[in-house]
Structure formats: C-alpha cells, structure tokens
C-alpha cells in the first residue's frame, strides 16, 4: 500500500526524480481508463457515440504527436486517416476480414505515405507546411474520387465484411464490440505514445519544436527525427481510420474530407496540445458540444463552436487542460498564502 | 604545429555584401585563440560557416584534416566541433537539467531511446548534475529556462556546448549582455576547461580577451587583418586604429 502511495507521489527532491515525475501515472489517469471501460456496461445505449469518440481521440492524438510535440503544423492530417480507412475497407471487401490484420496493413500504408510526404515538410515555413499537407490531402481525396471503380467513389465502399476480433468477438449492431475494440486499441496506442513522449526521444522532439538550430548544434539529426515522428503519427492516424472503416463496415469519401483535418486541429487546440490528454479530453468535449449544440441550434452550432475556439485562443492558451493546470496552480497558491 | 581546425580561402557573400572574405587560418590543437573585430566584421558569420549553419560561397573547411565543408551541422558536432551562440539558442520551455540530459543523451547515442523514461539512466543524470554544479546552475536546475536570469542562461548556453565534450569549442561572445560583475565567472569557466580542448573565443571586452588568449586574429570587413601572439596584437598600432572610438585597448 505505501509502495503504491509512493508511486503516486514521486520524489522530486532529486534530479532523477524531477525528470522521472511526468512519466508516473497519476491516479486520475487510471481512473479515467477504468471509467471509460466501465461505460461498456454502464451506458450500453451510448456505445456507438463512445466508439466515435475513441476513434476521434486516437486521430487527434496522432496529430498531437507531430503538432504538440514536434511542432509540425498540418492541415491535411486527415489524408492518413482516410487512407487507413480505405485500406481497411478494401481488405474487408476482398476477403481479408481479420480486423487486427486490417489495422496493421492500414497503419503500414498510412505510415508509408507519411514517410514519403514528410520529406516535403523539411524545408520552408509553417505556411509552407500548411499548404503542403493540405495539398497532399486534396490530391488523395481527388484520387479516391477518380478511381471510383476501386473506392466506390461518391457512393462509398460497400460490401465491407469484417470478421470477429481475435476470431472471438463478432461485431454487433449495437456497437458493443466496436466500442470495446476501439477503446482497447486507443488505450494500447495511448500507452505507447505516453512512453514515447516521456522518453529521451520525446524530450528530443520537444527540443526540436523549441529550437531546431540548437538541436542541430547538439549533434541531433533533426530532419531524420522529424521524418520519424511524422511517419509514426501517420501510422496512428491510419489505424484510427481503419477503426472507423471496420466498426462501420463502410467507407465513403467523407473520410478524406477537409473538415476532418480541420476538426482535429480545432479539437487539439480545444483540449490543449502537447499533453496527449488534451487530445482525449478535447475529443470528448467536442463530441458532446456537437451533440448538445446541434440539438438546441441545429443550424448555428458551428457559430458557437467558433466562438469557443476564438475565446480559447485569445484567453485560454493551453485549452481545457491548460485551464485545469491554471486552476490547480491558483489553488496551490491560495493554499500557500493562507498559511 | 598540427591544425585541428583549418579554413582555406573561405568566403561568404550575402548578395553583394562579402561577409567573409578569403579567410585562411589554422587553429592548432589546444589553442587559446581569440577572434576580435568591430561590429559587423563577420565574426559570427565565420562561426556559422565553420559549424555548418551557413554554406560558404567558396573555400574549404577542414576538421582534423577531414574536409567538412559540405557536412550538415550535426555531423560536425559528432566529429567534435561545438559552439555557443551570440544570441541564446535555448529551449524556453525546458529546464536546464533537461537541456543537459538531452545533450549528454545525444552524445551517448541514447537520445533515440523511446521506451524508458527520461532520467532512468543514472550515469547521464549524475553527469548532468555535475556539469550544472560546475557552472553554478544547480539552484535553477528545475526551472523553465525562459524564467531564469540572463546571466544564468549564458552559462547554460556554455554548459550545453560542453555536454557534447567537444574537441574544438567556438564561443561567440559568451559574456555578451552579462553584467560586468558576472563576466569573470564566465571566463573562469572557460579557463577551467581541459588544456587539450581547442578554444576559439569571440569577445569585445578586451580585458577578457587578453586574460584568455595566447593568440589573436583580427577580422575587419570579413577579411583577416592581422594575426599573432596576444602581446604583439596589443601593441599593434593598426589594431588600435580599427578599434578607435570603439573601446580603449588597455592591457
Ligand atoms: N543572414 C544574413 N543575411 C544577410 N546579411 C547578413 C547575414 N548575416 C550577417 N549578415 C551581414 O554580414 C555582416 C557580418 O555580420 P556578422 O554577424 O558576422 O558580424 P559580427 O562580426 O559577428 O558582428 P557583431 O560583433 O556585431 O556580432 C554584417 O554586415 C551583417 O549585416
Ligand atoms: Mg557576432
């Protein structure tokens, strides 16, 4: 018991302790995952929505890896999501129905596209990067539209069959298997990403974001690292797309729509970038805001969304998590000055 | 004498402005060499050429006899050439400890470890702590770098370069902007470096220059003006003229 407590209160009096502290899981993080898992039983009527949130969170998480950690801005991250969705859908349509296999192949395909296109991002300003990523996504969407004999074009890809997960769990119409499946994949990839961002490699990415002139002067092959993380993020996004294709057993051109890339960026700003958790919290907030606002003002919900976004960028740098951090700092300060 | 760092007819033009003009010089192993010259003489440009931040218009650069002219910055660092920047180039959001741990990790090939958390290699943490202590940065160890005093940031700038354990270190005005009283601390740190490390110091404060340097080069309008032992340069009338109205040469 005391061992457990000491884990949650890392010793920050030593140099190693302060470095290691962020890697320690906080109780609230563990609570979050337990709660997310328990919703499978507690809110069976909401699992379809929860499945969408889990997929969205994974997609936004992948954007956080490049934007929040490595500082690469992108307006076309949806390209990898869409490619992953089509690859997984096509596999299912052509008899390769194993979902896990689908995830791997979709992730690999998206990763390959990420690797190749990353070289376009090594030079130029943020504006160049925005345009290049946007351009790649537009090209991919047009290709999917053009080759409608393969992708189904505007009608979408139908006849996608996905077998049971691990040969055991069939996808049901209520979305229970879908949620369990997506949440598990999200958790595993979140865990891996969490290890990565707290490792020397993660510190290196933050350093590159902060000052790439200095990392070069430290002996870091900065471009190689950027190519790597862009590829990893593309794999993540491709897997998110595959999850959507598999759990809905359908793929339409919508997966490559510009709004996906834009939403991801918006959600990350909403939740707070460079935290991993910002992607998750932002996705939840976004989906609920969407549901709530769309119900009361179906036509104008984007107005309110836009307003929230403007307010956050102007006054609440750091998004929801930034706000939580500020509130905690303020409480700690009050507690300190009361004494 | 054996040159560790050498340039041959090095030139750099920015459009019509020749910032480095046919510079050929040799830095022998273990040198304590100062590079001086008026503002805009091309000192920083020369360091940028040496470290690969800029590509020369013409000429060659040799490090330990190897032609490094077209190597990217990071590969020059791997071969033992490090520098500090005239204007701090630090990571505003990271702590000094994180700076040093990262620099040591990169040197040790441990910066690509992506599973075990930062801080789990105790040898790296210990070395980082020792370096921070040596540069009197222990008290700001865990603060975000943008919040620490400017003088301390200058020391961190040097510490990051030292963490690479360079064979050749180029210091571009390490004491620039540092209050008079703290300048000597920076020079003490530099003076305490192992004798086998080759040092090139760019500095405007002549007191510091003559305290540090055994040899001096004077750069004017991008070209080498004079070179020689410190004492000779101090007596040189032409050098005094170049600096006239800038700073009095007092030795
Ligand atoms: N990237 C650049 N593009 C165009 N001109 C430049 C560039 N960098 C430097 N210069 C010009 O080259 C000349 C040399 O500049 P440099 O910074 O090397 O001088 P310096 O000797 O370091 O001066 P200081 O003592 O003020 O630091 C200056 O006239 C400067 O304006
Ligand atoms: Mg300069």
PDB file of N, CA and C and ligand atoms in Angstrom, chain B residues 43-44 86 172-173, ligand 2:
ATOM      1  N   UNK B  43      32.455  38.076 -37.728  1.00  0.00           N
ATOM      2  CA  UNK B  43      32.895  37.047 -36.782  1.00  0.00           C
ATOM      3  C   UNK B  43      31.854  35.933 -36.658  1.00  0.00           C
ATOM      4  N   UNK B  44      30.599  36.345 -36.431  1.00  0.00           N
ATOM      5  CA  UNK B  44      29.539  35.342 -36.293  1.00  0.00           C
ATOM      6  C   UNK B  44      29.331  34.567 -37.595  1.00  0.00           C
ATOM      7  N   UNK B  86      25.921  33.699 -30.007  1.00  0.00           N
ATOM      8  CA  UNK B  86      25.955  35.075 -29.506  1.00  0.00           C
ATOM      9  C   UNK B  86      24.602  35.454 -28.908  1.00  0.00           C
ATOM     10  N   UNK B 172      30.958  32.280 -29.177  1.00  0.00           N
ATOM     11  CA  UNK B 172      30.621  33.552 -29.807  1.00  0.00           C
ATOM     12  C   UNK B 172      30.094  34.532 -28.756  1.00  0.00           C
ATOM     13  N   UNK B 173      30.992  35.396 -28.305  1.00  0.00           N
ATOM     14  CA  UNK B 173      30.656  36.397 -27.281  1.00  0.00           C
ATOM     15  C   UNK B 173      29.877  35.802 -26.111  1.00  0.00           C
TER      16      UNK B 173
HETATM   17 MG1  LIG C   2      28.517  38.420 -33.979  1.00  0.00          MG
END
